[in-house]
CSV table of C-alpha atoms and ligand atoms in Angstrom, one decimal:
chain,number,residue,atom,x,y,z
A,584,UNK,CA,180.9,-146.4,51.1
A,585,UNK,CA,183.1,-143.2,49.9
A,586,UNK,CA,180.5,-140.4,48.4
A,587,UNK,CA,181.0,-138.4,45.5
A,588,UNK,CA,180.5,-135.2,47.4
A,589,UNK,CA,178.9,-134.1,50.8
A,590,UNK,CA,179.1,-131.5,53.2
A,591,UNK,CA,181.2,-131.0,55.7
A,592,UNK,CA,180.0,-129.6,59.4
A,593,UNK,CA,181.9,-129.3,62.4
A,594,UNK,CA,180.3,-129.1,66.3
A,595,UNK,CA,180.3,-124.7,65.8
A,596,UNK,CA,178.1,-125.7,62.2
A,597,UNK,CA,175.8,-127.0,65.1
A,598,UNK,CA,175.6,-125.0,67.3
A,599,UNK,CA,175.3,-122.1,65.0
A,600,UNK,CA,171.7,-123.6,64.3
A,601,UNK,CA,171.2,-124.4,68.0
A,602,UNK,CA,171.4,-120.9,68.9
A,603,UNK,CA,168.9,-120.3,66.3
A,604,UNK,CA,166.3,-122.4,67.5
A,605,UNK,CA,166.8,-120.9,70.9
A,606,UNK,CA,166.3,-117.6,69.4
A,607,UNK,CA,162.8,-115.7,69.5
A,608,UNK,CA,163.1,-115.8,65.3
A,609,UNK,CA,162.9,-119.2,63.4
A,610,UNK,CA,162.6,-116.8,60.3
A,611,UNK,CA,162.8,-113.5,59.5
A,612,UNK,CA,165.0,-112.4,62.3
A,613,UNK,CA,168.8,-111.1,62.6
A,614,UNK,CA,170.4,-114.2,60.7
A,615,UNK,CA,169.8,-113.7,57.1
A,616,UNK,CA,170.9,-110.6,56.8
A,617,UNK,CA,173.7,-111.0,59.1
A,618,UNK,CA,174.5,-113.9,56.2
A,619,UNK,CA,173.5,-111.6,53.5
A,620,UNK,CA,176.4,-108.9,54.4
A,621,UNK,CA,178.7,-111.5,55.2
A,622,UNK,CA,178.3,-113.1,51.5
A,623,UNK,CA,178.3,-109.3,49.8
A,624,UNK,CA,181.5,-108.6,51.7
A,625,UNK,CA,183.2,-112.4,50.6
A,626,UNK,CA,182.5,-112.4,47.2
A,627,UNK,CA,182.7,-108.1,46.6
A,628,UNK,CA,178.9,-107.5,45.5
A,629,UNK,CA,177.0,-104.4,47.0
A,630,UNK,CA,173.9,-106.5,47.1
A,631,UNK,CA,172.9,-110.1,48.2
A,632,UNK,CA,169.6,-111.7,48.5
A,633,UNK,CA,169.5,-115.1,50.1
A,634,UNK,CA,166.3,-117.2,49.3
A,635,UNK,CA,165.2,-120.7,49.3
A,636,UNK,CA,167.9,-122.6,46.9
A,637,UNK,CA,169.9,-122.0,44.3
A,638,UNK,CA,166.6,-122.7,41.5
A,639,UNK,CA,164.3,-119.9,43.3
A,640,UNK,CA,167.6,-117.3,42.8
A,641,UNK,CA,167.8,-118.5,39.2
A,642,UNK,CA,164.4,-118.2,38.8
A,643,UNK,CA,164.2,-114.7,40.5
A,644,UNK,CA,167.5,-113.8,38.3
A,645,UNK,CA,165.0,-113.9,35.3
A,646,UNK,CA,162.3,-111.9,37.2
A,647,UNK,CA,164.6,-109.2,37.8
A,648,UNK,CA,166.0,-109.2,34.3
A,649,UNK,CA,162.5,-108.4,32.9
A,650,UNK,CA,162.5,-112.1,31.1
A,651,UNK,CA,158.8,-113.1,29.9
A,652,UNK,CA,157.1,-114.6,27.4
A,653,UNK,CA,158.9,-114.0,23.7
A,654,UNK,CA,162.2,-113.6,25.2
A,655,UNK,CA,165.1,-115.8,24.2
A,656,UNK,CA,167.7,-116.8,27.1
A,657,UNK,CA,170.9,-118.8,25.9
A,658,UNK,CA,172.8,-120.9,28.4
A,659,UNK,CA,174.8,-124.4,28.2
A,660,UNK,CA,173.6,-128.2,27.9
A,661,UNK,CA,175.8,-129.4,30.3
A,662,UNK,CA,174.3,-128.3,33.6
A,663,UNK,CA,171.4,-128.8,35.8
A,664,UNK,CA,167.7,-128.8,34.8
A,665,UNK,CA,167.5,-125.7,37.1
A,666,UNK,CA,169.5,-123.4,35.0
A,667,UNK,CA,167.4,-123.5,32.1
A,668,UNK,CA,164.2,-124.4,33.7
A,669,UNK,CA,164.4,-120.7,35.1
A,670,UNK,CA,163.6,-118.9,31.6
A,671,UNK,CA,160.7,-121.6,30.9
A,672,UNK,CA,159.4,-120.6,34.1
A,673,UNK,CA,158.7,-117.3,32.1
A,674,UNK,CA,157.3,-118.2,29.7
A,675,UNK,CA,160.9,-117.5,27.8
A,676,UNK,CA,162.1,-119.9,24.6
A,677,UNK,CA,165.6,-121.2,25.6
A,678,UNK,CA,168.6,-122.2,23.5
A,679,UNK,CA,172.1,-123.7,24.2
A,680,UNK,CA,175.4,-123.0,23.3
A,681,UNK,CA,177.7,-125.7,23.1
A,682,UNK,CA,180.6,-126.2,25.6
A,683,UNK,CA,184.5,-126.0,24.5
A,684,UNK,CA,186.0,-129.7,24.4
A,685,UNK,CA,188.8,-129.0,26.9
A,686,UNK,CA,187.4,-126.8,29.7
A,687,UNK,CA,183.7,-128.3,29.4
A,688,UNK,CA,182.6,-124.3,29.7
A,689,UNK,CA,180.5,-122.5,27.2
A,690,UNK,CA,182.6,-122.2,24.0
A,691,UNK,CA,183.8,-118.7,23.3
A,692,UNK,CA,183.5,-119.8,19.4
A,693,UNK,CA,180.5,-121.4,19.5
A,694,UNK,CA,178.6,-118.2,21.3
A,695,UNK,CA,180.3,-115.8,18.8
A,696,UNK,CA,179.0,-117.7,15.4
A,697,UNK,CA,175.8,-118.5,17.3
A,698,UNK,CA,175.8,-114.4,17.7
A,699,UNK,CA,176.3,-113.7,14.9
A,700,UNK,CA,174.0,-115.7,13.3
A,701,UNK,CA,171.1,-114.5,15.7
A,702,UNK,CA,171.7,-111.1,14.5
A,703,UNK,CA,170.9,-112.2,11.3
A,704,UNK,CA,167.6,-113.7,11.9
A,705,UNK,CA,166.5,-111.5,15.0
A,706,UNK,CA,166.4,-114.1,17.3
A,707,UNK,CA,169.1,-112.7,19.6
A,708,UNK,CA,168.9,-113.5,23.2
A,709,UNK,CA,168.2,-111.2,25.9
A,710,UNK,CA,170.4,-113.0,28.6
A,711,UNK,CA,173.1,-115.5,28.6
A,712,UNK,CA,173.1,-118.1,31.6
A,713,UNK,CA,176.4,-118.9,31.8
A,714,UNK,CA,178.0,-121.6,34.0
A,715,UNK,CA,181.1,-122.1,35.9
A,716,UNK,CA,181.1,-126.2,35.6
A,717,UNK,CA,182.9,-127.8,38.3
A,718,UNK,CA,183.5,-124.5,39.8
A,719,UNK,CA,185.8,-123.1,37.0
A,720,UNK,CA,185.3,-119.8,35.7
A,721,UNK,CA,183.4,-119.4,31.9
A,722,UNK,CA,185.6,-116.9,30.2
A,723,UNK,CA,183.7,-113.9,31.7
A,724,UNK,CA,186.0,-111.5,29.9
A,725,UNK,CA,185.2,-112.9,26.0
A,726,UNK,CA,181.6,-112.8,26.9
A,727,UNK,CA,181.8,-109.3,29.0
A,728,UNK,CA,183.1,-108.0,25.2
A,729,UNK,CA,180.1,-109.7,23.3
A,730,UNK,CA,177.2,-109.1,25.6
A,731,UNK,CA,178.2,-105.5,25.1
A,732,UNK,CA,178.2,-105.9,21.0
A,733,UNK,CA,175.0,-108.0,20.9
A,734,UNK,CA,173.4,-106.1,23.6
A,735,UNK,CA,172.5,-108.6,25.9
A,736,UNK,CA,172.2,-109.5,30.1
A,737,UNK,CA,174.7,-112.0,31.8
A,738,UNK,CA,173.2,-114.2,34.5
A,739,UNK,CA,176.3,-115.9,36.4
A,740,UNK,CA,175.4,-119.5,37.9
A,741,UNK,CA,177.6,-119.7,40.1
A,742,UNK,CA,176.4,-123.1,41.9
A,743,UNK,CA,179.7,-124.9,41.5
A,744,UNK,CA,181.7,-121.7,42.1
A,745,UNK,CA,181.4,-119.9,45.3
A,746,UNK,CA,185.0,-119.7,46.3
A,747,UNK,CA,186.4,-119.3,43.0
A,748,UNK,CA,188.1,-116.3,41.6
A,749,UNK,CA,188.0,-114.8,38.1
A,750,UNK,CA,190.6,-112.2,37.0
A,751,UNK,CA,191.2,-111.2,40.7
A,752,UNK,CA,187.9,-111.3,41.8
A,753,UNK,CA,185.6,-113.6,43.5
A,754,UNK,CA,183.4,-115.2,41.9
A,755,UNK,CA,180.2,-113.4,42.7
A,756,UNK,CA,181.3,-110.0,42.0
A,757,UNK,CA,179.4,-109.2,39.1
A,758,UNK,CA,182.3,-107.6,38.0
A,759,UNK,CA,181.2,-109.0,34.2
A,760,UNK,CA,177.8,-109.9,34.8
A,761,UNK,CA,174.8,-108.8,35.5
A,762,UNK,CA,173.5,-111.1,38.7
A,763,UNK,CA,175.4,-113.8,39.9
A,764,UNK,CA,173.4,-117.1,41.5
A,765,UNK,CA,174.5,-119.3,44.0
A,766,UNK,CA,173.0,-122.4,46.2
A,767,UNK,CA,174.0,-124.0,49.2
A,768,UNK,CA,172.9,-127.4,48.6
A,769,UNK,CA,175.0,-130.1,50.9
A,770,UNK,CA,176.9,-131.0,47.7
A,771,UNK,CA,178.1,-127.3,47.1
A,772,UNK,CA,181.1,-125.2,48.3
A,773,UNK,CA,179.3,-124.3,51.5
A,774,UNK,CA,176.1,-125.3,52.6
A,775,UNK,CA,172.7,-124.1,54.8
A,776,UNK,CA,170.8,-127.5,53.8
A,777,UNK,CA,168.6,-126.2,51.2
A,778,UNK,CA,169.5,-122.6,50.5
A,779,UNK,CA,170.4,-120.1,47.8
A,780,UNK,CA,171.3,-116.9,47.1
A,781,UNK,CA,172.0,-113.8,43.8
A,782,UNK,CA,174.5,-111.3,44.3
A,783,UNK,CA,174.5,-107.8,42.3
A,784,UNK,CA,175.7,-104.6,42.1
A,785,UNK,CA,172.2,-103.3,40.5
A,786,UNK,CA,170.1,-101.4,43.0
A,787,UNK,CA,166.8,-102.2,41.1
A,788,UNK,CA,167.3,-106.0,40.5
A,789,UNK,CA,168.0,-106.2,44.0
A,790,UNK,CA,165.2,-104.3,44.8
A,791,UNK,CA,163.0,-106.4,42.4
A,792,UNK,CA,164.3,-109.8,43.5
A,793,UNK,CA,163.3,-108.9,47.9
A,794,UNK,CA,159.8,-107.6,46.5
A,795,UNK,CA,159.2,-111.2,44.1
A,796,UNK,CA,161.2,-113.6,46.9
A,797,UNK,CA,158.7,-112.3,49.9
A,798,UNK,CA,154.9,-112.4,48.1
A,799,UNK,CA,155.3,-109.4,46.2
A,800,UNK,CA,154.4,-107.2,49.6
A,801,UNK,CA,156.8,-104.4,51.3
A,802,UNK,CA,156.9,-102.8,53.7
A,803,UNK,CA,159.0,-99.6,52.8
A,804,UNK,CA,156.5,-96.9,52.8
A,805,UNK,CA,158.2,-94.3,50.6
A,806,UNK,CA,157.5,-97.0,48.0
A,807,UNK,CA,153.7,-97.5,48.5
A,808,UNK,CA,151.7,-96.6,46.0
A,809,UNK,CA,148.1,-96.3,48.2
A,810,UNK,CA,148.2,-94.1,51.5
A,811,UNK,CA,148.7,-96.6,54.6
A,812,UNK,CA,145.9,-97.4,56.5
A,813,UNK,CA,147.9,-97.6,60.3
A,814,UNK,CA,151.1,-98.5,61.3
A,815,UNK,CA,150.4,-102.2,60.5
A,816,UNK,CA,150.3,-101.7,56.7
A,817,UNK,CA,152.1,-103.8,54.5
A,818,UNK,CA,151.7,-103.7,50.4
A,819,UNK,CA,151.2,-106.1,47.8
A,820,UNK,CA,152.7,-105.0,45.0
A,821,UNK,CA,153.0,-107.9,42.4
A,822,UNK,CA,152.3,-111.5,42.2
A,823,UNK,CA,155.5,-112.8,43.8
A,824,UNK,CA,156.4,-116.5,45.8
A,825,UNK,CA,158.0,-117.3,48.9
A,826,UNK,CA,161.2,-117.7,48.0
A,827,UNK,CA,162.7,-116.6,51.5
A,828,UNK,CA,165.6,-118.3,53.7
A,829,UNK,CA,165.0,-119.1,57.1
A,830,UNK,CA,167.1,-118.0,60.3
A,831,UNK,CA,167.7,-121.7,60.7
A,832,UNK,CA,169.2,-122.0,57.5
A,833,UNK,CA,170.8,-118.8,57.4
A,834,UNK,CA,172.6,-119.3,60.7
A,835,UNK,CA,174.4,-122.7,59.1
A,836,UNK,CA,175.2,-120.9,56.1
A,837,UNK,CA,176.8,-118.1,57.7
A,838,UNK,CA,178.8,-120.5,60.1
A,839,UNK,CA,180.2,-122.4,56.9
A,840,UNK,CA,180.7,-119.3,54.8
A,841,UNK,CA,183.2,-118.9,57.3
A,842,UNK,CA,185.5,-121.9,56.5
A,843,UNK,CA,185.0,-121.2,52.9
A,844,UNK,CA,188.9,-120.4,52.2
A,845,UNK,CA,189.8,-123.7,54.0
A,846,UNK,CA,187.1,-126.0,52.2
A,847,UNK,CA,188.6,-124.7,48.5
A,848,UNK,CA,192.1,-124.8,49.6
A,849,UNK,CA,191.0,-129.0,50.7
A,850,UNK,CA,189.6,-129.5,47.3
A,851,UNK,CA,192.5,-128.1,45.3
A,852,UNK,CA,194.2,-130.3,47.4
A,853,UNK,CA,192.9,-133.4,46.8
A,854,UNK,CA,192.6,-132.6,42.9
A,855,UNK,CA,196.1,-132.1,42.5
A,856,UNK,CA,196.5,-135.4,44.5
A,857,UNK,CA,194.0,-136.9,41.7
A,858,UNK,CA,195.9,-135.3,38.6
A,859,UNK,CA,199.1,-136.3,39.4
A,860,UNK,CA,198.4,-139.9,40.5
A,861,UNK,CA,196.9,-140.2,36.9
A,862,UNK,CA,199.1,-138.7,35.2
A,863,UNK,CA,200.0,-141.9,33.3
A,864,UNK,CA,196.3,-142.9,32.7
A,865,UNK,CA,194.5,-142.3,29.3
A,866,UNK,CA,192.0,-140.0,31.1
A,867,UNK,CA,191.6,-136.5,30.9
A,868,UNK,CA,191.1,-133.3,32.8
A,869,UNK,CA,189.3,-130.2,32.9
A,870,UNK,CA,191.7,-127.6,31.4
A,871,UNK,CA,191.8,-124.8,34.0
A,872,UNK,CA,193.1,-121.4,33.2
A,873,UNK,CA,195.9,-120.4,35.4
A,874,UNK,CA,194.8,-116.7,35.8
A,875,UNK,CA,191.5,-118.7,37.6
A,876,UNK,CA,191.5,-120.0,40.5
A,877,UNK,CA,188.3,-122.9,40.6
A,878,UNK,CA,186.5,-123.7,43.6
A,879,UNK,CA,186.8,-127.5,43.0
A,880,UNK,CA,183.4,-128.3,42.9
A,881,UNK,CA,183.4,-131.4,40.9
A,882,UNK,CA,186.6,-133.9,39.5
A,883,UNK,CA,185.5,-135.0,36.2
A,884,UNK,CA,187.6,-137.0,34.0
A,885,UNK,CA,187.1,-137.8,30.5
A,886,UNK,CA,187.6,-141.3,29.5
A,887,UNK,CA,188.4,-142.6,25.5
A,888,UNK,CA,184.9,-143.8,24.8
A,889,UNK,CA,181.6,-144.4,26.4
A,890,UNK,CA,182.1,-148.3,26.5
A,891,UNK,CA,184.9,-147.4,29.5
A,892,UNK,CA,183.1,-144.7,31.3
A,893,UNK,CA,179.9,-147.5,31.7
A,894,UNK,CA,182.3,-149.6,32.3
A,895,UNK,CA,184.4,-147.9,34.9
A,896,UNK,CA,180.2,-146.5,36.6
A,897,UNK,CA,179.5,-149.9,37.3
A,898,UNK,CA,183.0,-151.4,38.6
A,899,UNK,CA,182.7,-148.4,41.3
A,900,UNK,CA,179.6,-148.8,42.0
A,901,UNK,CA,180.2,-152.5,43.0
A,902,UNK,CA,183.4,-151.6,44.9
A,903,UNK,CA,181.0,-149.3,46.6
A,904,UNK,CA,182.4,-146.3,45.6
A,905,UNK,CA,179.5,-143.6,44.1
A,906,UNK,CA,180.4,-141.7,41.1
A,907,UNK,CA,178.5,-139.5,38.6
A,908,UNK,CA,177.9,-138.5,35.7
A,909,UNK,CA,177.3,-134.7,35.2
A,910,UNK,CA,175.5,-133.9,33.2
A,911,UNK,CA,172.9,-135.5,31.1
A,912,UNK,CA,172.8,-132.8,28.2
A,913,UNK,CA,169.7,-130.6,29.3
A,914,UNK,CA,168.1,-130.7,25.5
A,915,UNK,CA,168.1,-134.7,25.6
A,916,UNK,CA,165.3,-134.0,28.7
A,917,UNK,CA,161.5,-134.5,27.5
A,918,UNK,CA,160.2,-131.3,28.2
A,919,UNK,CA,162.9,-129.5,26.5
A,920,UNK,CA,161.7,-131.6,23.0
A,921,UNK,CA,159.4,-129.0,22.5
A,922,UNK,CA,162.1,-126.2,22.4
A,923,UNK,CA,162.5,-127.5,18.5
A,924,UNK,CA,166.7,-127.0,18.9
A,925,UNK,CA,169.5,-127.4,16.5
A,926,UNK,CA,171.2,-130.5,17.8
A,927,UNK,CA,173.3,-130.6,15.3
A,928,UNK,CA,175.1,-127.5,16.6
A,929,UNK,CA,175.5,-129.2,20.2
A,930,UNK,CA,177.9,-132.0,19.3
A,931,UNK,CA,180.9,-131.5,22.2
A,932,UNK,CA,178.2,-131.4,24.9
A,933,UNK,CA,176.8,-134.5,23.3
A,934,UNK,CA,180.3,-136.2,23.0
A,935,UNK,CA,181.7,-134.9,26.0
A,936,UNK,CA,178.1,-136.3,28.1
A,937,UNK,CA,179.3,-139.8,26.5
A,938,UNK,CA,182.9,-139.7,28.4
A,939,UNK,CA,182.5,-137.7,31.7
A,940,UNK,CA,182.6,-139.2,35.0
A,941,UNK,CA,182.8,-137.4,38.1
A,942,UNK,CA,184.9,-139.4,41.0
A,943,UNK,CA,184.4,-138.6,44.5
A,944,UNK,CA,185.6,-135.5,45.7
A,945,UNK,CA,184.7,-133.5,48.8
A,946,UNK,CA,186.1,-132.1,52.2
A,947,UNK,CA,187.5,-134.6,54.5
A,948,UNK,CA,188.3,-137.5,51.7
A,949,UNK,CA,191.1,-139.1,53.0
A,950,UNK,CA,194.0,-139.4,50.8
A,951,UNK,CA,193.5,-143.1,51.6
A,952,UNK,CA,189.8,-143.3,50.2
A,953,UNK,CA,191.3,-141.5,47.3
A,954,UNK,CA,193.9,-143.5,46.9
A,955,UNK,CA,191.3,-146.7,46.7
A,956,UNK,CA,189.7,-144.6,44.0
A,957,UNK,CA,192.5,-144.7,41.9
A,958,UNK,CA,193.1,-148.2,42.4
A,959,UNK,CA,189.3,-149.2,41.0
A,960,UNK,CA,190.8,-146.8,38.3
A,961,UNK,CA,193.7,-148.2,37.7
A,962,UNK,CA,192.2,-151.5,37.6
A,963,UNK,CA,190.0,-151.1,34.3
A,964,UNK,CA,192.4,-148.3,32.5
A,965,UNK,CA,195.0,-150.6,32.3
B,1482,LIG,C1,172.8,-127.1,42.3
B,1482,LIG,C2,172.7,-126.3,41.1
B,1482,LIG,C3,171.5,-125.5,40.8
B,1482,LIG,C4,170.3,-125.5,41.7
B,1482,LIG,O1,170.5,-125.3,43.0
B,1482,LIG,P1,169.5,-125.8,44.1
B,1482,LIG,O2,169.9,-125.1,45.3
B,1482,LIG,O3,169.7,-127.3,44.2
B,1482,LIG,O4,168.1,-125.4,43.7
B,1482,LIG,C5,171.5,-124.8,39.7
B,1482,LIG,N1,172.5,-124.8,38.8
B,1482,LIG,C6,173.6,-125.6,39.0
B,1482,LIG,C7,174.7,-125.6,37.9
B,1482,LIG,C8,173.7,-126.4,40.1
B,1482,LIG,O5,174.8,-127.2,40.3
């Protein structure tokens, strides 16, 4: 059976959460932090906050950016659940903009009309979710420009892009966003099992996002707000959740974040190795920009029609090969039906949806598993 994506951990991966468990902290010890700098200093953001997965940062992304009920968030169809499920958990209304046909990112056209319309009725949205599908950068510099005109937040989910660069800059940065949001589930660039994190350079968000991720309670006592009643006093200061990482998971996550250079460089790889080999195929490719450089999280190819991608699901499947399709269009989802949204201004997403199919691609497929993909390929294209 060849996967369409896994992780990939060697013996010092192992060991790493070994040590751990030998430790006198299963949680809340040295790790997390220790993972925590090592992630600010990677992707060049003064703060990071690991917590429990990459939906708990989204969701703490919101917190942070003040989003409750009567707000409006905007973000893309063609993700996972998670990213929009975050402003719903606020109480929030959400709305999508639809994704550009070639690079399968937010269209820069669609989110100015969609603006500009907004404006119009008052229904502008306080912060855009934007994603970098398959690990390639959104055109952070277009919407940099218009969140400053229409006077709105930038929430990076950055699930399928740690590792990738933007402009220079890695990913993660928040060079053009407010808070960036990553997760380290085993299908993702790195990973700590279940884990998650939010990078920013805002000393109050990341302020608000430890306070929310551990209960509500500190311990810093220049911030309390009653007098402390001994030297065991802790304060509750809103309603927050556990959102925090363990030691356990931190310790893998810092070992991988480690190889992260190597595991991007492996992708790239193995999608130039896919793109040339199908280069005389009627399928298509994401269009990366060349001033990017995308962390590879997912080859997707567009097929003519939707007859040949259920076509092409099903002869892999039975030649035990598992591909995907990513992703269903979010406002197709029942409890999104109540969101009463325009579908008619969603119609790449929707089209796109019909084509995609994601083959497997992950560290340590061998060329010759990938080669045996293109056969299967090859086999129903032509
Ligand atoms: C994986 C993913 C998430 C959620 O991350 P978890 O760690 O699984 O909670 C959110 N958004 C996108 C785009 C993802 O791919």
């Amino acid at each position: 059976m060849i996967p369409y994506n896994k992780q990939s951990l060697d013996e010092d991966d192992i060991q790493a959460v070994v040590n751990v468990l030998r430790s006198d902290f299963l949680t809340q010890g040295p790790v997390v932090p220790a993972f925590e700098k090592a992630l600010s200093a990677y992707v060049g953001a003064q703060h990071s906050v690991a917590c429990i997965n990459g939906s708990a940062a989204l969701h703490l992304a919101m917190i942070a950016l003040g989003i409750r009920q009567g707000d409006i968030v905007w973000t893309v169809a063609n993700t996972f659940v998670a990213t929009a499920n975050c402003a719903l958990n606020c109480g929030a209304t959400i709305d999508f903009v639809d994704i550009d046909p070639e690079t399968f990112n937010i269209s820069i056209a669609a989110l100015s009309n969609k603006l500009a319309i907004a404006e119009k009725n008052g229904t502008l949205p306080k912060v855009l979710i934007v994603v970098h599908f398959a690990g390639e950068p959104a055109d952070l510099t277009a919407i940099k420009k218009l969140s400053e005109q229409y006077r709105f937040k930038v929430v990076e989910d950055a699930c399928h892009a740690l590792g990738a660069s933007y402009g220079g800059e890695k990913v993660g940065s928040c060079k053009y966003s407010d808070i960036t949001v990553f997760s380290f589930h085993p299908v993702k660039s790195i990973t700590s099992g279940e884990g998650g994190a939010l990078t920013t350079n805002n000393n109050d968000y990341a302020k608000v996002v430890r306070l929310y991720a551990n209960n509500g309670i500190t311990k810093e006592s220049e911030l309390f707000v009653n007098c402390p009643h001994g030297p065991w006093y802790y304060e509750q200061q809103t309603l927050g959740y556990n959102y925090r990482l363990s030691d356990i998971h931190a310790a893998l996550g810092l070992s991988q974040l480690k190889k992260i250079d190597r595991f991007i460089s492996q992708r790239k790889k193995l999608a130039d190795r896919y793109r040339s080999l199908c280069e005389s195929l009627p399928v298509r490719f994401q269009l990366l920009c060349p001033a990017s450089q995308s962390a590879y999280h997912l080859l997707v190819v567009s097929l003519s029609d939707v007859v040949q991608r259920n076509e092409l699901f099903s002869k892999f499947n039975s030649a035990d090969i598992r591909v995907q399709v990513h992703y269903i269009p979010v406002f197709t989802q029942p409890v999104y039906s109540s969101q009463n949204l325009d579908k008619s201004q969603l119609k790449n997403s929707a089209s796109y949806y019909s084509r995609c199919l994601s083959l497997p691609l992950f560290v340590g497929l061998s060329e010759g598993e990938l080669d045996t993909v293109i056969k299967s390929l090859k086999e129903v294209l032509s």
